[in-house]
């Protein structure tokens, strides 16, 4: 009952009330993996990341393969810049949920943070297949492709994102510049970096010497 109440309160934007309900659920049954996982999710939602980590870890002691707890712990560790640990947990969660966009996106973000670009490419490919109009996912996919030295594929993905966003994102222009620079198209790269500075100045500052 309290687990469902916590979810309902979270959906209504009542974060603190959601945490209270989730805590009550764990007090009534301290061995409920579902209750502990929901509490961890609610704690993560209010920024209580350290406590969320401990709560997810409690859930995983009871059920080491629980995909929700693995995913939640991975996300929390990523927030704490504990990238290697986050990657390990999210890799397991992604394997358990190969068609879940949220899990694959978190795994992809952990891959970017850890420099595991080839795995990130695979993860974001799933996300953009499931959500083809998600500009943020398209740009993350492009970033992973850049990291994997797949510059032409990255440029194609950036162009898709720019069309989806009607050219309004400075990050897309910045990533376009990186792809073009790696392809040896220096003049085009310089134009892209200048376009990026007009929208998000800090992104392209390091490349203005082109």
mmCIF file with all atom_site columns, C-alpha atoms in Angstrom:
data_model
loop_
_atom_site.group_PDB
_atom_site.id
_atom_site.type_symbol
_atom_site.label_atom_id
_atom_site.label_alt_id
_atom_site.label_comp_id
_atom_site.label_asym_id
_atom_site.label_entity_id
_atom_site.label_seq_id
_atom_site.pdbx_PDB_ins_code
_atom_site.Cartn_x
_atom_site.Cartn_y
_atom_site.Cartn_z
_atom_site.occupancy
_atom_site.B_iso_or_equiv
_atom_site.pdbx_formal_charge
_atom_site.auth_seq_id
_atom_site.auth_comp_id
_atom_site.auth_asym_id
_atom_site.auth_atom_id
_atom_site.pdbx_PDB_model_num
ATOM 1   C CA . UNK A 1 1   ? 0.000  0.000  0.000   1.00 0.00 ? 1   UNK A CA 1
ATOM 2   C CA . UNK A 1 2   ? 2.706  2.496  1.007   1.00 0.00 ? 2   UNK A CA 1
ATOM 3   C CA . UNK A 1 3   ? 4.818  1.626  -2.040  1.00 0.00 ? 3   UNK A CA 1
ATOM 4   C CA . UNK A 1 4   ? 1.962  2.537  -4.362  1.00 0.00 ? 4   UNK A CA 1
ATOM 5   C CA . UNK A 1 5   ? 1.262  5.645  -2.293  1.00 0.00 ? 5   UNK A CA 1
ATOM 6   C CA . UNK A 1 6   ? 4.897  6.697  -2.658  1.00 0.00 ? 6   UNK A CA 1
ATOM 7   C CA . UNK A 1 7   ? 4.707  6.287  -6.417  1.00 0.00 ? 7   UNK A CA 1
ATOM 8   C CA . UNK A 1 8   ? 1.458  8.214  -6.611  1.00 0.00 ? 8   UNK A CA 1
ATOM 9   C CA . UNK A 1 9   ? 2.862  11.072 -4.548  1.00 0.00 ? 9   UNK A CA 1
ATOM 10  C CA . UNK A 1 10  ? 6.010  11.192 -6.672  1.00 0.00 ? 10  UNK A CA 1
ATOM 11  C CA . UNK A 1 11  ? 3.914  11.320 -9.839  1.00 0.00 ? 11  UNK A CA 1
ATOM 12  C CA . UNK A 1 12  ? 1.956  14.213 -8.334  1.00 0.00 ? 12  UNK A CA 1
ATOM 13  C CA . UNK A 1 13  ? 5.196  16.083 -7.684  1.00 0.00 ? 13  UNK A CA 1
ATOM 14  C CA . UNK A 1 14  ? 5.035  15.626 -3.898  1.00 0.00 ? 14  UNK A CA 1
ATOM 15  C CA . UNK A 1 15  ? 8.618  14.434 -3.462  1.00 0.00 ? 15  UNK A CA 1
ATOM 16  C CA . UNK A 1 16  ? 8.942  14.751 0.307   1.00 0.00 ? 16  UNK A CA 1
ATOM 17  C CA . UNK A 1 17  ? 5.608  13.016 0.874   1.00 0.00 ? 17  UNK A CA 1
ATOM 18  C CA . UNK A 1 18  ? 6.744  10.256 -1.501  1.00 0.00 ? 18  UNK A CA 1
ATOM 19  C CA . UNK A 1 19  ? 9.890  9.694  0.576   1.00 0.00 ? 19  UNK A CA 1
ATOM 20  C CA . UNK A 1 20  ? 7.811  9.563  3.761   1.00 0.00 ? 20  UNK A CA 1
ATOM 21  C CA . UNK A 1 21  ? 5.493  6.925  2.300   1.00 0.00 ? 21  UNK A CA 1
ATOM 22  C CA . UNK A 1 22  ? 8.416  4.880  0.967   1.00 0.00 ? 22  UNK A CA 1
ATOM 23  C CA . UNK A 1 23  ? 10.139 4.980  4.372   1.00 0.00 ? 23  UNK A CA 1
ATOM 24  C CA . UNK A 1 24  ? 6.957  3.714  5.963   1.00 0.00 ? 24  UNK A CA 1
ATOM 25  C CA . UNK A 1 25  ? 6.902  0.830  3.501   1.00 0.00 ? 25  UNK A CA 1
ATOM 26  C CA . UNK A 1 26  ? 10.420 -0.210 4.507   1.00 0.00 ? 26  UNK A CA 1
ATOM 27  C CA . UNK A 1 27  ? 9.569  0.110  8.200   1.00 0.00 ? 27  UNK A CA 1
ATOM 28  C CA . UNK A 1 28  ? 6.686  -2.313 7.726   1.00 0.00 ? 28  UNK A CA 1
ATOM 29  C CA . UNK A 1 29  ? 8.818  -4.760 5.736   1.00 0.00 ? 29  UNK A CA 1
ATOM 30  C CA . UNK A 1 30  ? 12.555 -4.218 5.891   1.00 0.00 ? 30  UNK A CA 1
ATOM 31  C CA . UNK A 1 31  ? 13.159 -7.186 3.594   1.00 0.00 ? 31  UNK A CA 1
ATOM 32  C CA . UNK A 1 32  ? 10.979 -5.950 0.749   1.00 0.00 ? 32  UNK A CA 1
ATOM 33  C CA . UNK A 1 33  ? 13.258 -5.369 -2.230  1.00 0.00 ? 33  UNK A CA 1
ATOM 34  C CA . UNK A 1 34  ? 10.512 -3.415 -3.952  1.00 0.00 ? 34  UNK A CA 1
ATOM 35  C CA . UNK A 1 35  ? 10.041 -1.091 -0.964  1.00 0.00 ? 35  UNK A CA 1
ATOM 36  C CA . UNK A 1 36  ? 13.781 -0.489 -0.603  1.00 0.00 ? 36  UNK A CA 1
ATOM 37  C CA . UNK A 1 37  ? 14.171 0.157  -4.315  1.00 0.00 ? 37  UNK A CA 1
ATOM 38  C CA . UNK A 1 38  ? 11.281 2.605  -4.379  1.00 0.00 ? 38  UNK A CA 1
ATOM 39  C CA . UNK A 1 39  ? 12.714 4.406  -1.344  1.00 0.00 ? 39  UNK A CA 1
ATOM 40  C CA . UNK A 1 40  ? 16.079 4.627  -3.115  1.00 0.00 ? 40  UNK A CA 1
ATOM 41  C CA . UNK A 1 41  ? 14.397 6.100  -6.187  1.00 0.00 ? 41  UNK A CA 1
ATOM 42  C CA . UNK A 1 42  ? 12.531 8.668  -4.095  1.00 0.00 ? 42  UNK A CA 1
ATOM 43  C CA . UNK A 1 43  ? 15.692 9.628  -2.215  1.00 0.00 ? 43  UNK A CA 1
ATOM 44  C CA . UNK A 1 44  ? 17.531 10.055 -5.485  1.00 0.00 ? 44  UNK A CA 1
ATOM 45  C CA . UNK A 1 45  ? 14.692 12.273 -6.662  1.00 0.00 ? 45  UNK A CA 1
ATOM 46  C CA . UNK A 1 46  ? 15.186 14.728 -3.777  1.00 0.00 ? 46  UNK A CA 1
ATOM 47  C CA . UNK A 1 47  ? 18.974 14.725 -4.067  1.00 0.00 ? 47  UNK A CA 1
ATOM 48  C CA . UNK A 1 48  ? 19.684 12.521 -1.024  1.00 0.00 ? 48  UNK A CA 1
ATOM 49  C CA . UNK A 1 49  ? 22.157 10.584 -3.132  1.00 0.00 ? 49  UNK A CA 1
ATOM 50  C CA . UNK A 1 50  ? 24.371 9.077  -0.424  1.00 0.00 ? 50  UNK A CA 1
ATOM 51  C CA . UNK A 1 51  ? 21.359 7.655  1.407   1.00 0.00 ? 51  UNK A CA 1
ATOM 52  C CA . UNK A 1 52  ? 19.963 6.421  -1.897  1.00 0.00 ? 52  UNK A CA 1
ATOM 53  C CA . UNK A 1 53  ? 23.193 4.474  -2.515  1.00 0.00 ? 53  UNK A CA 1
ATOM 54  C CA . UNK A 1 54  ? 22.935 2.771  0.870   1.00 0.00 ? 54  UNK A CA 1
ATOM 55  C CA . UNK A 1 55  ? 19.270 1.958  0.293   1.00 0.00 ? 55  UNK A CA 1
ATOM 56  C CA . UNK A 1 56  ? 19.876 0.399  -3.120  1.00 0.00 ? 56  UNK A CA 1
ATOM 57  C CA . UNK A 1 57  ? 22.762 -1.578 -1.648  1.00 0.00 ? 57  UNK A CA 1
ATOM 58  C CA . UNK A 1 58  ? 20.421 -2.961 1.005   1.00 0.00 ? 58  UNK A CA 1
ATOM 59  C CA . UNK A 1 59  ? 18.039 -4.068 -1.735  1.00 0.00 ? 59  UNK A CA 1
ATOM 60  C CA . UNK A 1 60  ? 20.856 -5.769 -3.636  1.00 0.00 ? 60  UNK A CA 1
ATOM 61  C CA . UNK A 1 61  ? 21.950 -7.713 -0.583  1.00 0.00 ? 61  UNK A CA 1
ATOM 62  C CA . UNK A 1 62  ? 18.495 -9.287 -0.659  1.00 0.00 ? 62  UNK A CA 1
ATOM 63  C CA . UNK A 1 63  ? 18.336 -9.679 -4.453  1.00 0.00 ? 63  UNK A CA 1
ATOM 64  C CA . UNK A 1 64  ? 21.725 -9.158 -6.187  1.00 0.00 ? 64  UNK A CA 1
ATOM 65  C CA . UNK A 1 65  ? 20.237 -9.411 -9.684  1.00 0.00 ? 65  UNK A CA 1
ATOM 66  C CA . UNK A 1 66  ? 17.350 -6.974 -9.205  1.00 0.00 ? 66  UNK A CA 1
ATOM 67  C CA . UNK A 1 67  ? 17.407 -4.750 -12.288 1.00 0.00 ? 67  UNK A CA 1
ATOM 68  C CA . UNK A 1 68  ? 15.595 -1.811 -10.645 1.00 0.00 ? 68  UNK A CA 1
ATOM 69  C CA . UNK A 1 69  ? 18.042 -1.730 -7.740  1.00 0.00 ? 69  UNK A CA 1
ATOM 70  C CA . UNK A 1 70  ? 21.066 -2.135 -10.036 1.00 0.00 ? 70  UNK A CA 1
ATOM 71  C CA . UNK A 1 71  ? 19.838 0.674  -12.266 1.00 0.00 ? 71  UNK A CA 1
ATOM 72  C CA . UNK A 1 72  ? 19.037 2.933  -9.321  1.00 0.00 ? 72  UNK A CA 1
ATOM 73  C CA . UNK A 1 73  ? 22.404 2.303  -7.690  1.00 0.00 ? 73  UNK A CA 1
ATOM 74  C CA . UNK A 1 74  ? 24.184 2.953  -10.970 1.00 0.00 ? 74  UNK A CA 1
ATOM 75  C CA . UNK A 1 75  ? 22.389 6.269  -11.446 1.00 0.00 ? 75  UNK A CA 1
ATOM 76  C CA . UNK A 1 76  ? 23.169 7.319  -7.865  1.00 0.00 ? 76  UNK A CA 1
ATOM 77  C CA . UNK A 1 77  ? 26.847 6.428  -8.248  1.00 0.00 ? 77  UNK A CA 1
ATOM 78  C CA . UNK A 1 78  ? 26.959 8.366  -11.508 1.00 0.00 ? 78  UNK A CA 1
ATOM 79  C CA . UNK A 1 79  ? 25.622 11.434 -9.666  1.00 0.00 ? 79  UNK A CA 1
ATOM 80  C CA . UNK A 1 80  ? 28.483 11.024 -7.192  1.00 0.00 ? 80  UNK A CA 1
ATOM 81  C CA . UNK A 1 81  ? 31.055 10.852 -10.005 1.00 0.00 ? 81  UNK A CA 1
ATOM 82  C CA . UNK A 1 82  ? 31.858 7.248  -9.128  1.00 0.00 ? 82  UNK A CA 1
ATOM 83  C CA . UNK A 1 83  ? 31.911 6.343  -12.783 1.00 0.00 ? 83  UNK A CA 1
ATOM 84  C CA . UNK A 1 84  ? 33.621 2.953  -12.703 1.00 0.00 ? 84  UNK A CA 1
ATOM 85  C CA . UNK A 1 85  ? 31.257 1.599  -10.049 1.00 0.00 ? 85  UNK A CA 1
ATOM 86  C CA . UNK A 1 86  ? 28.258 3.094  -11.847 1.00 0.00 ? 86  UNK A CA 1
ATOM 87  C CA . UNK A 1 87  ? 29.321 1.445  -15.104 1.00 0.00 ? 87  UNK A CA 1
ATOM 88  C CA . UNK A 1 88  ? 29.536 -1.999 -13.477 1.00 0.00 ? 88  UNK A CA 1
ATOM 89  C CA . UNK A 1 89  ? 26.019 -1.778 -12.034 1.00 0.00 ? 89  UNK A CA 1
ATOM 90  C CA . UNK A 1 90  ? 24.426 -0.226 -15.095 1.00 0.00 ? 90  UNK A CA 1
ATOM 91  C CA . UNK A 1 91  ? 26.061 -2.762 -17.396 1.00 0.00 ? 91  UNK A CA 1
ATOM 92  C CA . UNK A 1 92  ? 24.276 -5.506 -15.465 1.00 0.00 ? 92  UNK A CA 1
ATOM 93  C CA . UNK A 1 93  ? 20.990 -3.584 -15.495 1.00 0.00 ? 93  UNK A CA 1
ATOM 94  C CA . UNK A 1 94  ? 21.264 -2.940 -19.237 1.00 0.00 ? 94  UNK A CA 1
ATOM 95  C CA . UNK A 1 95  ? 21.922 -6.617 -19.889 1.00 0.00 ? 95  UNK A CA 1
ATOM 96  C CA . UNK A 1 96  ? 18.799 -7.512 -17.911 1.00 0.00 ? 96  UNK A CA 1
ATOM 97  C CA . UNK A 1 97  ? 16.728 -4.848 -19.726 1.00 0.00 ? 97  UNK A CA 1
ATOM 98  C CA . UNK A 1 98  ? 18.020 -4.617 -23.291 1.00 0.00 ? 98  UNK A CA 1
ATOM 99  C CA . UNK A 1 99  ? 14.895 -2.829 -24.560 1.00 0.00 ? 99  UNK A CA 1
ATOM 100 C CA . UNK A 1 100 ? 14.354 -0.373 -21.702 1.00 0.00 ? 100 UNK A CA 1
ATOM 101 C CA . UNK A 1 101 ? 15.240 3.113  -22.954 1.00 0.00 ? 101 UNK A CA 1
ATOM 102 C CA . UNK A 1 102 ? 15.775 4.664  -19.522 1.00 0.00 ? 102 UNK A CA 1
ATOM 103 C CA . UNK A 1 103 ? 18.153 1.914  -18.416 1.00 0.00 ? 103 UNK A CA 1
ATOM 104 C CA . UNK A 1 104 ? 20.054 1.987  -21.705 1.00 0.00 ? 104 UNK A CA 1
ATOM 105 C CA . UNK A 1 105 ? 20.349 5.778  -21.540 1.00 0.00 ? 105 UNK A CA 1
ATOM 106 C CA . UNK A 1 106 ? 21.790 5.672  -18.025 1.00 0.00 ? 106 UNK A CA 1
ATOM 107 C CA . UNK A 1 107 ? 24.178 2.919  -19.097 1.00 0.00 ? 107 UNK A CA 1
ATOM 108 C CA . UNK A 1 108 ? 25.223 4.989  -22.105 1.00 0.00 ? 108 UNK A CA 1
ATOM 109 C CA . UNK A 1 109 ? 25.883 8.027  -19.895 1.00 0.00 ? 109 UNK A CA 1
ATOM 110 C CA . UNK A 1 110 ? 28.030 5.866  -17.603 1.00 0.00 ? 110 UNK A CA 1
ATOM 111 C CA . UNK A 1 111 ? 29.911 4.619  -20.670 1.00 0.00 ? 111 UNK A CA 1
ATOM 112 C CA . UNK A 1 112 ? 30.629 8.210  -21.742 1.00 0.00 ? 112 UNK A CA 1
ATOM 113 C CA . UNK A 1 113 ? 31.848 9.082  -18.251 1.00 0.00 ? 113 UNK A CA 1
ATOM 114 C CA . UNK A 1 114 ? 34.141 6.036  -18.183 1.00 0.00 ? 114 UNK A CA 1
ATOM 115 C CA . UNK A 1 115 ? 35.359 6.341  -21.769 1.00 0.00 ? 115 UNK A CA 1
ATOM 116 C CA . UNK A 1 116 ? 33.706 3.048  -22.799 1.00 0.00 ? 116 UNK A CA 1
ATOM 117 C CA . UNK A 1 117 ? 32.561 4.568  -26.083 1.00 0.00 ? 117 UNK A CA 1
ATOM 118 C CA . UNK A 1 118 ? 31.832 1.406  -28.079 1.00 0.00 ? 118 UNK A CA 1
ATOM 119 C CA . UNK A 1 119 ? 29.432 0.195  -25.384 1.00 0.00 ? 119 UNK A CA 1
ATOM 120 C CA . UNK A 1 120 ? 27.936 3.673  -25.254 1.00 0.00 ? 120 UNK A CA 1
ATOM 121 C CA . UNK A 1 121 ? 27.297 3.559  -28.991 1.00 0.00 ? 121 UNK A CA 1
ATOM 122 C CA . UNK A 1 122 ? 25.364 0.316  -28.580 1.00 0.00 ? 122 UNK A CA 1
ATOM 123 C CA . UNK A 1 123 ? 23.340 1.669  -25.655 1.00 0.00 ? 123 UNK A CA 1
ATOM 124 C CA . UNK A 1 124 ? 22.356 4.946  -27.315 1.00 0.00 ? 124 UNK A CA 1
ATOM 125 C CA . UNK A 1 125 ? 21.515 3.138  -30.552 1.00 0.00 ? 125 UNK A CA 1
ATOM 126 C CA . UNK A 1 126 ? 18.767 1.380  -28.586 1.00 0.00 ? 126 UNK A CA 1
ATOM 127 C CA . UNK A 1 127 ? 17.535 4.656  -27.073 1.00 0.00 ? 127 UNK A CA 1
ATOM 128 C CA . UNK A 1 128 ? 17.250 6.506  -30.377 1.00 0.00 ? 128 UNK A CA 1
ATOM 129 C CA . UNK A 1 129 ? 15.587 3.514  -31.994 1.00 0.00 ? 129 UNK A CA 1
ATOM 130 C CA . UNK A 1 130 ? 12.950 3.513  -29.259 1.00 0.00 ? 130 UNK A CA 1
ATOM 131 C CA . UNK A 1 131 ? 12.689 7.338  -29.123 1.00 0.00 ? 131 UNK A CA 1
ATOM 132 C CA . UNK A 1 132 ? 13.705 8.629  -32.565 1.00 0.00 ? 132 UNK A CA 1
ATOM 133 C CA . UNK A 1 133 ? 12.702 12.253 -31.860 1.00 0.00 ? 133 UNK A CA 1
ATOM 134 C CA . UNK A 1 134 ? 14.642 12.580 -28.582 1.00 0.00 ? 134 UNK A CA 1
ATOM 135 C CA . UNK A 1 135 ? 17.198 15.277 -29.416 1.00 0.00 ? 135 UNK A CA 1
ATOM 136 C CA . UNK A 1 136 ? 19.115 14.803 -26.178 1.00 0.00 ? 136 UNK A CA 1
ATOM 137 C CA . UNK A 1 137 ? 19.541 11.086 -26.862 1.00 0.00 ? 137 UNK A CA 1
ATOM 138 C CA . UNK A 1 138 ? 20.578 11.801 -30.453 1.00 0.00 ? 138 UNK A CA 1
ATOM 139 C CA . UNK A 1 139 ? 23.336 14.126 -29.257 1.00 0.00 ? 139 UNK A CA 1
ATOM 140 C CA . UNK A 1 140 ? 24.531 11.650 -26.627 1.00 0.00 ? 140 UNK A CA 1
ATOM 141 C CA . UNK A 1 141 ? 24.637 9.019  -29.357 1.00 0.00 ? 141 UNK A CA 1
ATOM 142 C CA . UNK A 1 142 ? 26.651 11.404 -31.527 1.00 0.00 ? 142 UNK A CA 1
ATOM 143 C CA . UNK A 1 143 ? 29.061 12.034 -28.648 1.00 0.00 ? 143 UNK A CA 1
ATOM 144 C CA . UNK A 1 144 ? 29.573 8.303  -28.148 1.00 0.00 ? 144 UNK A CA 1
ATOM 145 C CA . UNK A 1 145 ? 30.211 7.879  -31.876 1.00 0.00 ? 145 UNK A CA 1
ATOM 146 C CA . UNK A 1 146 ? 32.793 10.671 -31.715 1.00 0.00 ? 146 UNK A CA 1
ATOM 147 C CA . UNK A 1 147 ? 34.522 8.956  -28.820 1.00 0.00 ? 147 UNK A CA 1
ATOM 148 C CA . UNK A 1 148 ? 34.601 5.730  -30.818 1.00 0.00 ? 148 UNK A CA 1
ATOM 149 C CA . UNK A 1 149 ? 36.232 7.573  -33.771 1.00 0.00 ? 149 UNK A CA 1
ATOM 150 C CA . UNK A 1 150 ? 33.143 7.067  -35.922 1.00 0.00 ? 150 UNK A CA 1
ATOM 151 C CA . UNK A 1 151 ? 33.135 10.614 -37.193 1.00 0.00 ? 151 UNK A CA 1
ATOM 152 C CA . UNK A 1 152 ? 30.965 10.259 -40.294 1.00 0.00 ? 152 UNK A CA 1
ATOM 153 C CA . UNK A 1 153 ? 28.299 8.333  -38.379 1.00 0.00 ? 153 UNK A CA 1
ATOM 154 C CA . UNK A 1 154 ? 28.458 10.977 -35.652 1.00 0.00 ? 154 UNK A CA 1
ATOM 155 C CA . UNK A 1 155 ? 27.965 13.760 -38.194 1.00 0.00 ? 155 UNK A CA 1
ATOM 156 C CA . UNK A 1 156 ? 24.903 11.987 -39.592 1.00 0.00 ? 156 UNK A CA 1
ATOM 157 C CA . UNK A 1 157 ? 23.433 11.712 -36.101 1.00 0.00 ? 157 UNK A CA 1
ATOM 158 C CA . UNK A 1 158 ? 24.156 15.374 -35.369 1.00 0.00 ? 158 UNK A CA 1
ATOM 159 C CA . UNK A 1 159 ? 22.346 16.383 -38.552 1.00 0.00 ? 159 UNK A CA 1
ATOM 160 C CA . UNK A 1 160 ? 19.307 14.382 -37.439 1.00 0.00 ? 160 UNK A CA 1
ATOM 161 C CA . UNK A 1 161 ? 19.378 16.133 -34.057 1.00 0.00 ? 161 UNK A CA 1
ATOM 162 C CA . UNK A 1 162 ? 19.685 19.558 -35.687 1.00 0.00 ? 162 UNK A CA 1
ATOM 163 C CA . UNK A 1 163 ? 16.682 18.848 -37.885 1.00 0.00 ? 163 UNK A CA 1
ATOM 164 C CA . UNK A 1 164 ? 14.677 17.674 -34.866 1.00 0.00 ? 164 UNK A CA 1
ATOM 165 C CA . UNK A 1 165 ? 15.636 20.792 -32.894 1.00 0.00 ? 165 UNK A CA 1
ATOM 166 C CA . UNK A 1 166 ? 15.321 23.123 -35.912 1.00 0.00 ? 166 UNK A CA 1
ATOM 167 C CA . UNK A 1 167 ? 18.985 24.056 -35.461 1.00 0.00 ? 167 UNK A CA 1
ATOM 168 C CA . UNK A 1 168 ? 18.414 25.622 -32.050 1.00 0.00 ? 168 UNK A CA 1
ATOM 169 C CA . UNK A 1 169 ? 20.994 23.715 -30.016 1.00 0.00 ? 169 UNK A CA 1
ATOM 170 C CA . UNK A 1 170 ? 24.485 25.030 -29.490 1.00 0.00 ? 170 UNK A CA 1
ATOM 171 C CA . UNK A 1 171 ? 25.650 21.614 -28.355 1.00 0.00 ? 171 UNK A CA 1
ATOM 172 C CA . UNK A 1 172 ? 24.784 20.153 -31.755 1.00 0.00 ? 172 UNK A CA 1
ATOM 173 C CA . UNK A 1 173 ? 26.859 22.871 -33.444 1.00 0.00 ? 173 UNK A CA 1
ATOM 174 C CA . UNK A 1 174 ? 29.756 22.146 -31.087 1.00 0.00 ? 174 UNK A CA 1
ATOM 175 C CA . UNK A 1 175 ? 29.636 18.392 -31.754 1.00 0.00 ? 175 UNK A CA 1
ATOM 176 C CA . UNK A 1 176 ? 29.355 19.099 -35.481 1.00 0.00 ? 176 UNK A CA 1
ATOM 177 C CA . UNK A 1 177 ? 32.565 21.112 -35.180 1.00 0.00 ? 177 UNK A CA 1
ATOM 178 C CA . UNK A 1 178 ? 34.345 18.225 -33.468 1.00 0.00 ? 178 UNK A CA 1
ATOM 179 C CA . UNK A 1 179 ? 33.216 15.751 -36.124 1.00 0.00 ? 179 UNK A CA 1
ATOM 180 C CA . UNK A 1 180 ? 34.213 18.038 -38.976 1.00 0.00 ? 180 UNK A CA 1
ATOM 181 C CA . UNK A 1 181 ? 37.575 18.784 -37.369 1.00 0.00 ? 181 UNK A CA 1
ATOM 182 C CA . UNK A 1 182 ? 38.336 15.077 -37.098 1.00 0.00 ? 182 UNK A CA 1
ATOM 183 C CA . UNK A 1 183 ? 37.324 14.634 -40.728 1.00 0.00 ? 183 UNK A CA 1
ATOM 184 C CA . UNK A 1 184 ? 39.843 17.310 -41.708 1.00 0.00 ? 184 UNK A CA 1
ATOM 185 C CA . UNK A 1 185 ? 37.200 19.839 -42.786 1.00 0.00 ? 185 UNK A CA 1
ATOM 186 C CA . UNK A 1 186 ? 38.809 22.640 -40.802 1.00 0.00 ? 186 UNK A CA 1
ATOM 187 C CA . UNK A 1 187 ? 37.013 25.625 -42.333 1.00 0.00 ? 187 UNK A CA 1
ATOM 188 C CA . UNK A 1 188 ? 33.622 23.978 -41.873 1.00 0.00 ? 188 UNK A CA 1
ATOM 189 C CA . UNK A 1 189 ? 34.596 23.048 -38.312 1.00 0.00 ? 189 UNK A CA 1
ATOM 190 C CA . UNK A 1 190 ? 35.509 26.662 -37.548 1.00 0.00 ? 190 UNK A CA 1
ATOM 191 C CA . UNK A 1 191 ? 32.109 27.817 -38.795 1.00 0.00 ? 191 UNK A CA 1
ATOM 192 C CA . UNK A 1 192 ? 30.388 25.225 -36.603 1.00 0.00 ? 192 UNK A CA 1
ATOM 193 C CA . UNK A 1 193 ? 32.365 26.274 -33.514 1.00 0.00 ? 193 UNK A CA 1
ATOM 194 C CA . UNK A 1 194 ? 31.506 29.929 -34.149 1.00 0.00 ? 194 UNK A CA 1
ATOM 195 C CA . UNK A 1 195 ? 27.840 28.990 -34.448 1.00 0.00 ? 195 UNK A CA 1
ATOM 196 C CA . UNK A 1 196 ? 28.133 27.161 -31.141 1.00 0.00 ? 196 UNK A CA 1
ATOM 197 C CA . UNK A 1 197 ? 29.593 30.205 -29.377 1.00 0.00 ? 197 UNK A CA 1
ATOM 198 C CA . UNK A 1 198 ? 26.596 32.340 -30.329 1.00 0.00 ? 198 UNK A CA 1
ATOM 199 C CA . UNK A 1 199 ? 24.260 29.886 -28.554 1.00 0.00 ? 199 UNK A CA 1
ATOM 200 C CA . UNK A 1 200 ? 26.363 28.292 -25.795 1.00 0.00 ? 200 UNK A CA 1
ATOM 201 C CA . UNK A 1 201 ? 29.642 30.252 -25.585 1.00 0.00 ? 201 UNK A CA 1
ATOM 202 C CA . UNK A 1 202 ? 31.540 28.029 -23.152 1.00 0.00 ? 202 UNK A CA 1
ATOM 203 C CA . UNK A 1 203 ? 31.242 24.930 -25.345 1.00 0.00 ? 203 UNK A CA 1
ATOM 204 C CA . UNK A 1 204 ? 33.478 26.024 -28.194 1.00 0.00 ? 204 UNK A CA 1
ATOM 205 C CA . UNK A 1 205 ? 36.006 28.327 -26.515 1.00 0.00 ? 205 UNK A CA 1
ATOM 206 C CA . UNK A 1 206 ? 38.832 25.768 -26.679 1.00 0.00 ? 206 UNK A CA 1
ATOM 207 C CA . UNK A 1 207 ? 38.433 25.399 -30.446 1.00 0.00 ? 207 UNK A CA 1
ATOM 208 C CA . UNK A 1 208 ? 38.342 29.017 -31.570 1.00 0.00 ? 208 UNK A CA 1
ATOM 209 C CA . UNK A 1 209 ? 41.971 28.904 -32.701 1.00 0.00 ? 209 UNK A CA 1
ATOM 210 C CA . UNK A 1 210 ? 40.823 27.121 -35.905 1.00 0.00 ? 210 UNK A CA 1
#
